[in-house]
Coordinates of C-alpha atoms in Angstrom, one line a residue:
Chain A
M11 CA -1.8 9.7 4.0
L12 CA 1.0 7.4 5.2
V13 CA -0.9 6.9 8.4
A14 CA -3.8 5.5 6.4
L15 CA -1.4 3.4 4.4
A16 CA 0.2 1.9 7.5
R17 CA -3.1 0.9 8.9
S18 CA -4.1 -1.2 6.0
A19 CA -0.8 -2.3 4.7
P20 CA 1.8 -4.5 6.3
A21 CA 4.4 -2.5 8.2
A22 CA 6.1 -1.2 5.0
V23 CA 6.2 2.3 6.3
G24 CA 8.1 3.7 9.3
C25 CA 6.4 5.4 12.1
S26 CA 4.6 8.5 11.0
L27 CA 2.5 10.6 13.4
D28 CA -1.2 9.8 13.5
D29 CA -2.0 13.4 14.1
P30 CA 1.0 15.7 13.6
D31 CA -0.9 18.9 13.8
R32 CA -2.4 18.2 17.2
D33 CA 0.8 16.7 18.6
I34 CA 3.0 19.5 17.5
R35 CA 0.6 22.2 18.7
R36 CA 0.5 20.5 22.1
I37 CA 4.3 20.0 22.5
Y38 CA 5.3 23.3 20.9
P39 CA 2.5 25.9 21.7
E40 CA 4.5 28.6 19.9
A41 CA 4.7 26.5 16.7
T42 CA 3.1 27.9 13.5
G43 CA 3.9 25.0 11.2
F44 CA 6.0 22.0 10.4
R45 CA 7.9 20.5 7.4
T46 CA 7.8 16.8 6.7
E47 CA 10.6 14.8 5.2
F48 CA 10.8 11.1 4.3
I49 CA 14.3 9.7 4.8
T50 CA 15.6 6.1 4.3
I51 CA 18.9 4.7 5.5
K52 CA 19.3 3.3 2.0
E53 CA 19.2 6.7 0.3
R54 CA 21.4 8.4 2.9
G55 CA 24.2 5.8 3.1
G56 CA 23.0 2.3 2.5
Q57 CA 24.7 -0.6 4.3
E58 CA 27.6 1.5 5.5
L59 CA 25.2 3.8 7.3
A60 CA 23.2 0.8 8.6
A61 CA 26.5 -0.6 10.0
E62 CA 27.2 2.8 11.7
I63 CA 23.8 2.8 13.3
E64 CA 24.2 -0.7 14.5
R65 CA 27.6 0.2 16.1
K66 CA 26.1 3.2 17.9
L67 CA 23.0 1.2 18.9
G68 CA 25.1 -1.7 20.2
D69 CA 22.7 -4.0 18.5
K70 CA 21.8 -5.4 15.1
L71 CA 18.9 -3.9 13.1
E72 CA 16.1 -6.4 12.8
P73 CA 16.5 -8.0 9.4
I74 CA 12.8 -8.0 8.5
Y75 CA 11.3 -4.9 10.2
E76 CA 14.3 -2.5 10.3
T77 CA 15.4 -2.8 6.7
T78 CA 17.3 0.1 5.1
D79 CA 14.5 1.0 2.7
V80 CA 11.9 1.8 5.4
P81 CA 11.2 5.5 5.1
F82 CA 11.2 7.5 8.4
A83 CA 9.0 10.6 8.6
F84 CA 10.8 13.5 10.3
Y85 CA 8.9 16.6 11.3
T86 CA 10.8 19.9 11.5
V87 CA 8.9 22.2 13.8
L88 CA 8.7 25.9 12.8
K89 CA 7.8 29.2 14.4
G90 CA 7.4 31.4 11.4
K91 CA 10.5 30.6 9.4
E92 CA 12.6 29.6 12.4
I93 CA 13.3 26.0 13.3
I94 CA 12.4 25.3 17.0
G95 CA 12.5 21.5 17.1
Y96 CA 12.1 18.1 15.6
V97 CA 9.6 15.3 16.0
H98 CA 10.3 11.7 15.0
G99 CA 8.8 8.3 15.8
V100 CA 10.2 4.8 15.4
N101 CA 8.8 1.3 15.4
Q102 CA 10.2 -1.0 18.0
K103 CA 9.3 -4.6 18.7
G104 CA 8.0 -5.1 22.2
K105 CA 7.1 -8.2 24.2
F106 CA 3.4 -8.2 23.3
G107 CA 3.5 -6.4 20.0
G108 CA 4.8 -3.4 18.2
M109 CA 5.6 -0.1 19.9
Q110 CA 5.7 3.3 18.3
L111 CA 7.9 5.7 20.3
V112 CA 7.7 9.4 19.5
L113 CA 10.3 11.9 20.6
A114 CA 10.1 15.7 20.4
T115 CA 13.4 17.6 20.8
D116 CA 14.7 21.1 20.6
I117 CA 17.2 22.0 17.9
E118 CA 20.1 20.7 19.9
G119 CA 18.5 17.2 20.2
K120 CA 17.4 17.6 23.8
I121 CA 14.2 15.7 24.6
I122 CA 11.2 18.0 25.2
D123 CA 8.6 15.2 25.2
F124 CA 8.3 11.5 24.8
Y125 CA 5.2 9.4 24.3
Y126 CA 4.0 6.0 23.0
Q127 CA 1.8 6.5 20.0
K128 CA 1.2 2.7 20.1
L129 CA 1.9 0.3 22.8
S130 CA 0.8 -3.3 23.3
S131 CA 1.4 -4.2 26.9
P132 CA -0.7 -5.3 29.9
E133 CA 1.1 -2.6 31.7
A134 CA 0.5 0.1 29.1
R135 CA -0.9 2.5 31.7
A136 CA 2.3 2.4 33.7
F137 CA 4.5 2.9 30.6
R138 CA 2.3 5.8 29.3
D139 CA 2.2 7.5 32.7
R140 CA 3.8 10.9 32.6
A141 CA 5.7 9.9 35.8
F142 CA 7.7 7.5 33.6
T143 CA 7.9 9.2 30.3
G144 CA 8.6 12.6 31.8
Q145 CA 11.9 11.3 33.2
F146 CA 13.4 11.4 29.8
V147 CA 12.8 15.1 29.3
G148 CA 16.0 17.0 29.1
M149 CA 18.1 14.1 28.0
T150 CA 20.1 13.8 24.8
L151 CA 21.7 11.0 22.9
T152 CA 24.8 11.6 25.0
D153 CA 22.9 10.3 28.1
F154 CA 22.0 7.1 26.2
Y155 CA 25.5 6.5 25.1
A156 CA 26.7 7.1 28.7
Y157 CA 24.1 4.5 29.8
R158 CA 25.8 1.9 27.6
S159 CA 29.2 2.5 29.0
R160 CA 28.2 3.3 32.6
P161 CA 24.7 2.0 33.2
D162 CA 24.8 2.5 37.0
S163 CA 26.0 6.0 37.1
S164 CA 24.1 7.5 34.1
R165 CA 20.9 9.5 34.0
V166 CA 19.2 6.9 32.0
G167 CA 20.3 4.2 34.4
A168 CA 18.5 6.1 37.2
I169 CA 15.2 5.6 35.5
H170 CA 13.2 2.8 37.1
N171 CA 11.4 0.2 35.0
P172 CA 7.7 1.0 35.5
S173 CA 6.8 -2.6 34.7
K174 CA 6.6 -5.2 37.4
K175 CA 6.3 -8.2 35.1
N176 CA 7.8 -7.3 31.7
P177 CA 11.3 -6.0 31.8
E178 CA 11.5 -6.7 28.1
D179 CA 9.3 -3.8 27.3
F180 CA 11.4 -1.4 29.3
A181 CA 14.5 -2.6 27.5
A182 CA 12.7 -2.3 24.2
T183 CA 11.8 1.3 25.1
L184 CA 15.4 2.2 25.8
R185 CA 16.5 0.6 22.6
G186 CA 13.8 2.4 20.5
L187 CA 14.6 5.7 22.1
T188 CA 18.3 5.3 21.4
K189 CA 17.6 4.4 17.8
N190 CA 15.4 7.4 17.4
L191 CA 18.0 9.8 18.8
I192 CA 20.8 8.2 16.7
L193 CA 18.7 8.7 13.5
L194 CA 18.0 12.3 14.4
D195 CA 21.6 12.9 15.2
I196 CA 22.8 11.5 11.9
F197 CA 20.1 13.0 9.6
Y198 CA 19.6 16.5 11.2
L199 CA 22.3 17.2 13.8
D200 CA 25.5 16.5 11.9
R201 CA 26.5 13.8 14.4
R202 CA 27.1 16.3 17.1
H203 CA 26.6 13.6 19.8
D204 CA 29.3 11.3 18.6
T205 CA 31.7 12.3 21.4
V206 CA 30.8 11.0 24.8
P207 CA 32.7 10.5 28.1
E208 CA 34.7 7.3 28.2
K209 CA 33.7 4.4 30.4
K210 CA 36.4 5.0 33.0
G211 CA 37.8 8.4 33.7
N212 CA 36.8 11.7 32.0
D213 CA 38.5 11.3 28.6
A214 CA 36.4 11.6 25.6
Q215 CA 35.5 8.7 23.4
T216 CA 34.2 8.9 19.9
I217 CA 31.3 6.7 18.9
K218 CA 31.7 5.7 15.3
Chain B
M11 CA -28.0 -9.2 -1.3
S12 CA -25.2 -10.4 0.9
L13 CA -24.1 -8.5 3.9
F14 CA -20.4 -8.7 3.0
S15 CA -21.0 -7.8 -0.6
P16 CA -23.6 -5.1 -0.2
Q17 CA -23.6 -3.9 -3.8
A18 CA -25.5 -6.8 -5.2
K19 CA -24.6 -7.0 -8.9
S20 CA -26.7 -7.2 -11.9
K21 CA -24.0 -6.5 -14.3
G22 CA -25.0 -6.6 -17.9
E23 CA -28.6 -6.1 -17.0
A24 CA -28.1 -2.6 -15.7
A25 CA -29.7 0.2 -17.5
R26 CA -27.0 2.6 -18.2
G27 CA -27.2 6.3 -17.4
T28 CA -30.9 6.5 -17.8
L29 CA -31.5 9.2 -15.1
N30 CA -32.2 12.8 -15.9
C31 CA -30.4 15.8 -14.6
E32 CA -27.0 14.2 -15.3
M33 CA -23.9 16.3 -14.8
D34 CA -20.7 14.5 -15.9
I35 CA -17.8 16.2 -14.2
G36 CA -15.3 13.4 -14.6
R37 CA -13.1 14.8 -17.3
P38 CA -12.7 18.3 -15.7
V39 CA -12.0 16.8 -12.3
L40 CA -9.4 14.3 -13.7
L41 CA -7.8 17.1 -15.8
A42 CA -7.6 19.3 -12.8
L43 CA -6.0 16.6 -10.7
C44 CA -3.4 15.9 -13.4
L45 CA -2.6 19.7 -13.6
V46 CA -2.2 19.9 -9.8
A47 CA 0.0 16.8 -9.8
F48 CA 2.1 18.2 -12.6
S49 CA 2.4 21.6 -10.9
A50 CA 3.2 19.9 -7.6
A51 CA 6.0 18.0 -9.2
R52 CA 7.6 21.3 -10.2
L53 CA 7.5 22.9 -6.8
Q54 CA 10.5 23.1 -4.5
G55 CA 10.5 22.1 -0.9
Q56 CA 8.7 18.8 -1.3
A57 CA 8.8 15.3 0.2
S58 CA 7.3 12.4 -1.7
I59 CA 6.9 8.8 -1.5
L60 CA 5.6 6.2 -4.0
Y61 CA 4.3 2.7 -3.2
G62 CA 3.3 -0.1 -5.4
E63 CA 0.4 -2.3 -4.5
V64 CA -0.7 -5.8 -5.7
N65 CA -3.8 -7.5 -4.5
L66 CA -4.4 -11.1 -5.4
L67 CA -7.7 -12.6 -4.2
V68 CA -9.5 -15.9 -4.7
G69 CA -12.7 -16.8 -3.0
Y70 CA -15.1 -19.7 -2.9
S71 CA -18.8 -19.6 -2.0
N72 CA -20.9 -22.7 -1.1
Q73 CA -23.7 -21.2 -3.2
R74 CA -21.9 -19.6 -6.1
G75 CA -18.7 -21.6 -6.5
W76 CA -15.5 -19.7 -7.3
I77 CA -15.8 -15.9 -6.8
G78 CA -13.3 -13.3 -7.8
E79 CA -14.5 -10.4 -5.8
G80 CA -15.4 -10.0 -2.2
N81 CA -15.9 -7.3 0.4
S82 CA -15.1 -4.5 -2.0
L83 CA -11.8 -6.2 -3.0
K84 CA -10.8 -7.3 -6.4
N85 CA -7.6 -8.6 -8.0
S86 CA -5.7 -5.5 -8.8
V87 CA -2.4 -3.7 -9.3
G88 CA -2.0 -0.2 -8.2
M89 CA 0.0 2.6 -6.7
E90 CA -0.1 5.2 -4.0
Y91 CA 1.7 8.5 -4.4
L92 CA 2.0 11.0 -1.5
R93 CA 3.6 14.4 -1.9
R94 CA 3.9 17.1 0.7
I95 CA 4.8 20.5 -0.5
A96 CA 6.3 23.1 1.8
N97 CA 7.5 26.6 1.7
E98 CA 9.7 28.4 4.3
Y99 CA 6.8 28.4 6.7
G100 CA 6.3 24.6 6.5
D101 CA 4.0 22.1 4.7
F102 CA 1.0 23.8 3.1
L103 CA -0.2 21.3 0.5
T104 CA -0.4 17.5 0.4
L105 CA -1.4 15.4 -2.6
D106 CA -2.4 11.8 -2.3
V107 CA -3.3 9.6 -5.2
Q108 CA -4.2 5.9 -4.8
A109 CA -5.2 4.2 -8.0
R110 CA -5.8 0.6 -9.0
L111 CA -6.4 -1.3 -12.2
S112 CA -8.7 -4.1 -11.1
Y113 CA -9.9 -7.3 -12.7
D114 CA -13.0 -9.0 -11.6
T115 CA -12.8 -12.7 -12.5
S116 CA -16.4 -13.3 -11.7
D117 CA -17.7 -10.6 -14.0
E118 CA -19.5 -12.2 -16.9
T119 CA -19.6 -9.1 -19.0
D120 CA -16.9 -7.4 -21.1
E121 CA -16.2 -5.0 -18.2
R122 CA -13.9 -7.1 -16.1
W123 CA -11.2 -4.5 -16.2
A124 CA -11.7 -1.3 -14.3
F125 CA -9.8 1.8 -13.3
E126 CA -10.4 2.7 -9.7
L127 CA -9.4 6.0 -8.1
H128 CA -9.5 5.6 -4.3
N129 CA -7.6 8.4 -2.6
A130 CA -7.4 11.4 -5.0
W131 CA -7.2 14.4 -2.7
L132 CA -5.4 17.7 -2.0
D133 CA -5.0 19.0 1.5
Y134 CA -4.5 22.7 2.0
R135 CA -3.3 23.7 5.4
L136 CA -4.8 27.0 6.6
G137 CA -2.7 26.7 9.8
L138 CA -1.8 24.1 12.4
G139 CA -4.7 21.8 12.8
R140 CA -7.0 23.6 10.2
I141 CA -7.1 21.7 6.9
I142 CA -9.3 21.9 3.8
R143 CA -9.5 18.8 1.7
L144 CA -10.6 18.7 -1.9
G145 CA -11.1 15.6 -4.2
H146 CA -12.1 12.0 -3.6
F147 CA -11.7 11.0 0.1
D148 CA -13.2 9.0 2.9
T149 CA -16.6 10.2 3.9
P150 CA -16.3 11.3 7.6
F151 CA -18.8 8.9 9.0
G152 CA -18.4 5.9 11.4
L153 CA -15.4 3.7 11.8
E154 CA -14.2 3.6 8.2
P155 CA -12.2 6.9 8.0
S156 CA -10.0 5.8 11.0
V157 CA -9.7 2.2 10.1
D158 CA -9.1 2.3 6.3
T159 CA -10.3 -1.1 5.1
H160 CA -9.3 -0.6 1.4
S161 CA -7.2 -3.7 1.4
L162 CA -8.7 -5.8 4.2
L163 CA -11.1 -8.8 4.1
F164 CA -13.1 -7.5 7.1
Q165 CA -15.0 -4.3 6.3
T166 CA -16.9 -1.8 8.3
L167 CA -20.6 -0.9 7.9
T168 CA -19.9 1.9 5.4
M169 CA -21.1 0.1 2.3
Q170 CA -24.4 -0.6 4.0
D171 CA -24.7 2.9 5.4
I172 CA -23.7 4.9 2.3
G173 CA -23.1 2.5 -0.5
F174 CA -19.5 3.6 -1.0
K175 CA -16.5 4.6 1.1
Q176 CA -15.3 7.7 -0.5
D177 CA -16.9 10.6 -2.4
W178 CA -15.9 13.5 -4.5
G179 CA -16.2 16.8 -2.7
V180 CA -14.7 19.2 -0.2
G181 CA -14.0 18.7 3.5
Y182 CA -12.7 20.6 6.5
R183 CA -11.1 19.2 9.6
S184 CA -9.8 20.8 12.8
G185 CA -9.8 20.4 16.6
L186 CA -12.5 21.3 19.1
G187 CA -11.0 21.2 22.6
S188 CA -10.0 17.6 23.3
F189 CA -11.8 16.4 20.1
D190 CA -11.2 16.4 16.4
Y191 CA -13.9 17.0 13.9
E192 CA -14.3 16.7 10.2
V193 CA -17.2 17.8 7.9
A194 CA -17.6 17.2 4.2
V195 CA -19.9 18.1 1.3
G196 CA -19.8 15.5 -1.5
I197 CA -21.6 14.9 -4.8
G198 CA -23.0 11.6 -3.5
S199 CA -21.7 9.4 -6.3
G200 CA -18.9 7.3 -4.8
M201 CA -16.0 6.5 -7.1
G202 CA -17.8 7.5 -10.2
I203 CA -17.3 11.2 -11.0
A204 CA -20.8 12.2 -11.9
R205 CA -23.5 14.1 -10.1
R206 CA -27.0 12.9 -11.1
D207 CA -30.5 13.1 -10.0
G208 CA -29.7 16.0 -7.6
S209 CA -27.3 13.8 -5.6
Y210 CA -25.3 15.2 -2.7
L211 CA -24.0 14.1 0.6
L212 CA -23.4 16.0 3.8
S213 CA -21.4 14.2 6.5
G214 CA -19.5 14.8 9.7
R215 CA -17.8 13.1 12.6
I216 CA -16.4 14.3 15.9
G217 CA -14.3 12.1 18.1
T218 CA -11.2 11.6 20.2
P219 CA -7.9 12.2 18.4
R220 CA -6.0 9.4 16.7
G221 CA -3.3 7.5 18.6
R222 CA -5.3 7.1 21.8
Q223 CA -5.7 3.7 23.5
L224 CA -9.5 4.4 23.7
R225 CA -11.0 6.2 20.7
Y226 CA -14.6 7.0 20.1
G227 CA -16.7 9.2 17.9
L228 CA -20.1 10.3 16.9
S229 CA -21.1 11.0 13.3
G230 CA -24.0 11.8 11.1
L231 CA -24.9 12.1 7.4
Y232 CA -27.7 13.4 5.3
G233 CA -28.0 13.3 1.5
R234 CA -29.4 12.0 -1.7
V235 CA -26.9 9.2 -2.6
L236 CA -26.4 7.3 -5.8
A237 CA -25.6 3.6 -5.9
G238 CA -23.1 3.0 -8.7
M239 CA -22.7 -0.6 -9.8
P240 CA -19.9 -1.5 -9.7
D241 CA -18.1 1.1 -7.7
R242 CA -15.3 2.2 -10.1
T243 CA -14.1 5.3 -11.9
L244 CA -13.7 4.0 -15.4
P245 CA -15.6 2.7 -17.3
P246 CA -18.3 4.9 -15.6
P247 CA -20.4 2.9 -13.1
H248 CA -24.0 2.2 -14.0
F249 CA -26.3 4.5 -12.0
D250 CA -29.5 2.6 -12.7
H251 CA -31.4 3.7 -9.7
P252 CA -32.6 7.2 -8.6
A253 CA -30.6 8.9 -5.9
M254 CA -31.8 7.7 -2.4
L255 CA -32.4 10.0 0.5
K256 CA -30.3 8.7 3.4
K257 CA -30.2 9.9 7.0
R258 CA -27.8 8.4 9.6
I259 CA -26.4 8.9 13.0
G260 CA -23.6 6.6 14.2
A261 CA -21.3 5.9 17.1
D262 CA -17.9 4.1 16.8
I263 CA -15.3 3.0 19.3
Q264 CA -11.8 1.4 19.2
Y265 CA -9.9 0.1 22.1
A266 CA -6.4 -1.3 22.1
A267 CA -5.5 -3.4 25.1
N268 CA -2.5 -5.7 25.3
A269 CA -2.4 -7.7 22.2
F270 CA -6.1 -7.1 21.5
D271 CA -7.6 -4.5 19.2
V272 CA -11.3 -4.1 19.6
K273 CA -13.5 -2.1 17.1
G274 CA -17.2 -1.5 17.1
E275 CA -19.8 0.7 15.5
A276 CA -23.6 1.1 15.5
T277 CA -25.7 3.2 13.1
L278 CA -29.3 4.1 12.8
G279 CA -31.3 6.1 10.3
Q280 CA -33.5 6.0 7.3
N281 CA -33.4 5.1 3.6
E282 CA -36.2 7.1 2.2
D283 CA -39.0 6.1 4.5
S284 CA -37.5 2.8 5.8
N285 CA -35.9 2.7 9.2
V286 CA -32.5 1.0 8.9
G287 CA -29.6 0.3 11.2
G288 CA -26.8 -2.1 12.1
G289 CA -24.0 -2.9 14.4
L290 CA -20.5 -4.4 14.2
L291 CA -18.0 -5.8 16.6
Q292 CA -14.5 -6.9 15.7
I293 CA -11.7 -8.3 17.8
D294 CA -8.2 -8.7 16.5
Y295 CA -5.5 -10.5 18.4
T296 CA -1.8 -10.4 17.6
L297 CA 0.1 -13.3 18.9
P298 CA 2.8 -12.0 21.3
T299 CA 5.1 -14.9 20.5
L300 CA 4.7 -14.4 16.8
Q301 CA 3.9 -10.8 16.2
I302 CA 3.5 -11.2 12.4
L303 CA 0.4 -13.3 12.9
T304 CA -3.0 -11.6 13.7
L305 CA -6.2 -13.5 14.3
G306 CA -9.6 -11.8 14.0
A307 CA -13.3 -12.3 14.5
Q308 CA -16.1 -10.1 13.3
V309 CA -19.8 -10.2 13.9
R310 CA -22.1 -7.8 12.2
S311 CA -25.8 -7.3 11.6
W312 CA -27.7 -5.0 9.3
T313 CA -31.4 -4.5 8.6
D314 CA -32.9 -2.7 5.7
D315 CA -36.2 -2.3 7.6
L316 CA -36.3 -2.3 11.4
N317 CA -39.9 -3.2 11.2
D318 CA -39.4 -6.3 9.1
A319 CA -37.3 -9.1 10.6
R320 CA -37.2 -10.8 7.2
R321 CA -34.9 -8.0 6.0
R322 CA -32.1 -8.6 8.5
Y323 CA -28.6 -9.8 7.6
S324 CA -26.2 -11.1 10.1
A325 CA -22.8 -12.7 9.6
L326 CA -19.8 -14.0 11.5
G327 CA -16.3 -13.9 10.1
L328 CA -13.0 -15.4 11.2
A329 CA -9.7 -14.3 9.7
A330 CA -6.0 -14.6 9.9
S331 CA -3.3 -12.3 8.6
Y332 CA 0.4 -13.3 8.3
N333 CA 3.0 -10.7 7.4
V334 CA 5.6 -12.6 5.4
T335 CA 7.7 -9.5 5.1
P336 CA 6.9 -5.8 6.0
A337 CA 5.6 -5.4 2.5
L338 CA 3.9 -8.7 1.9
A339 CA 0.9 -10.2 3.8
A340 CA -1.0 -13.4 3.3
R341 CA -4.6 -13.3 4.6
T342 CA -7.5 -15.6 4.8
A343 CA -11.1 -15.3 6.0
V344 CA -14.2 -17.4 6.4
I345 CA -17.5 -15.6 6.5
R346 CA -20.8 -17.3 7.3
D347 CA -24.2 -15.8 7.1
I348 CA -26.2 -16.2 10.3
E349 CA -29.3 -14.5 8.9
N350 CA -29.9 -13.9 5.2
P351 CA -33.4 -13.5 3.8
D352 CA -32.2 -14.6 0.4
K353 CA -30.0 -17.6 0.8
S354 CA -27.5 -18.2 3.5
E355 CA -24.0 -18.4 2.2
T356 CA -20.5 -19.3 3.5
R357 CA -17.6 -17.7 1.8
A358 CA -13.9 -18.4 2.1
F359 CA -11.2 -16.0 0.8
F360 CA -7.5 -16.2 0.4
Q361 CA -5.6 -13.0 -0.3
V362 CA -1.9 -12.1 -1.0
Y363 CA -1.3 -8.4 -0.6
Y364 CA 1.8 -6.5 -1.4
Y365 CA 2.4 -2.9 -0.5
G366 CA 5.9 -1.6 -0.8
R367 CA 8.4 0.6 -2.6

């Protein structure tokens, strides 16, 4: 499996779940199955799509480890034939090593669960603590866009950094989660979170 | 015998296929795999991914000079093809084929080229978390199934314990409370597709699920196992010894902390009437400031007879791995025998490994 490949190979594959059956059963107790799809930015839009992702992320994609040909594994969670959610993980560079950030959402893209599949940090326990990861439950990509424009008054901005010594890993976590939700929004949710409240006032602003 | 090259070779001298009770099942199995792969390619609702693989390896021994094979690795080109097949209820079938064409520069016979089938399995999902596996796959024992050393210079104890990493057979895996378990029945032949001399292999492992910071497991195996020299699919390996009765129990552990990754395993059991056992500890460290560079150290020990200190092998290895790109890595390792009843050896390897689309 890809998991096996990723262990022995350089990081040529995106983040796939180590144990999708167990994780999906835990997060979605009513699930009966899931469908896996491998998607690359290159196949879905190439450099133009990569530029769109960078604009939405507010940051450049890392030229070596976030190339457009890295396949992402998306898991569509099913109850019988009905779609009840999505699970997707991304790789993100942290201060002490690579992170793997896994998000489970409902069909609207609202976070149901977030966990680190891999985390290299001396404060890993604090980051993995449910008291921290659970704060993201219920958020959508809109909340992360709002954080970029209004960091102090957004829901994401209210989340405290669990690290006492390594703010870089908190920032990396937020970047990885934003990237994860952007990819989900583009590949599965028809860009439904493109419109977010503007920085000042209540007018709508379109993220392109 | 060298601890890091457990299948000591006597190529050219090996008696070929001299055992009775042979049952060659290679052609039917290969044909069945081809048919399944062809059928899978025609099914709808599928996701697939294809990778190419190149492994260039050069080694030097202070006893043998230049060596072209080490730690189950050879110069090779290969591929891995994964296909998931789904219907309206989700994924129900997964096919994985990992094949290599290898070239052993140190082989002095006319069998330098070999075809190796590593992964060649089909997973059939009975439901969430209940999967039947059929084909050639990792024997569920010890550290190997969760580490996957097929391209690495540092190996686990699997070659000492079993004599091969993967076997042809059928397996089943599922969850048991907070643990995952896997059991398998194999033909006990390794990469060669032939059951001989009543060979078989029963194995199983139960442990914590993947993805945890601390992982551990207990495993056991029992069976009559063939030692094919060399371990390959085609040309058929030389099974020049009778199947050996092997019994094992083992414990393994992995712990990821900060930039460190620690692995260990210990096994105990019998080869026929001899009590055997071994242990391994490996520590890898990824530099936080240069996360494409990983340094590693491994110490391991194995004895073919717990009652005879002269049959103990111990070695220390130091390694470095540098990821030039996500698909390309350069690796080096120096392995020095601490105890070797034959002749202590120091080996150095340099490897360039490509794995990408």
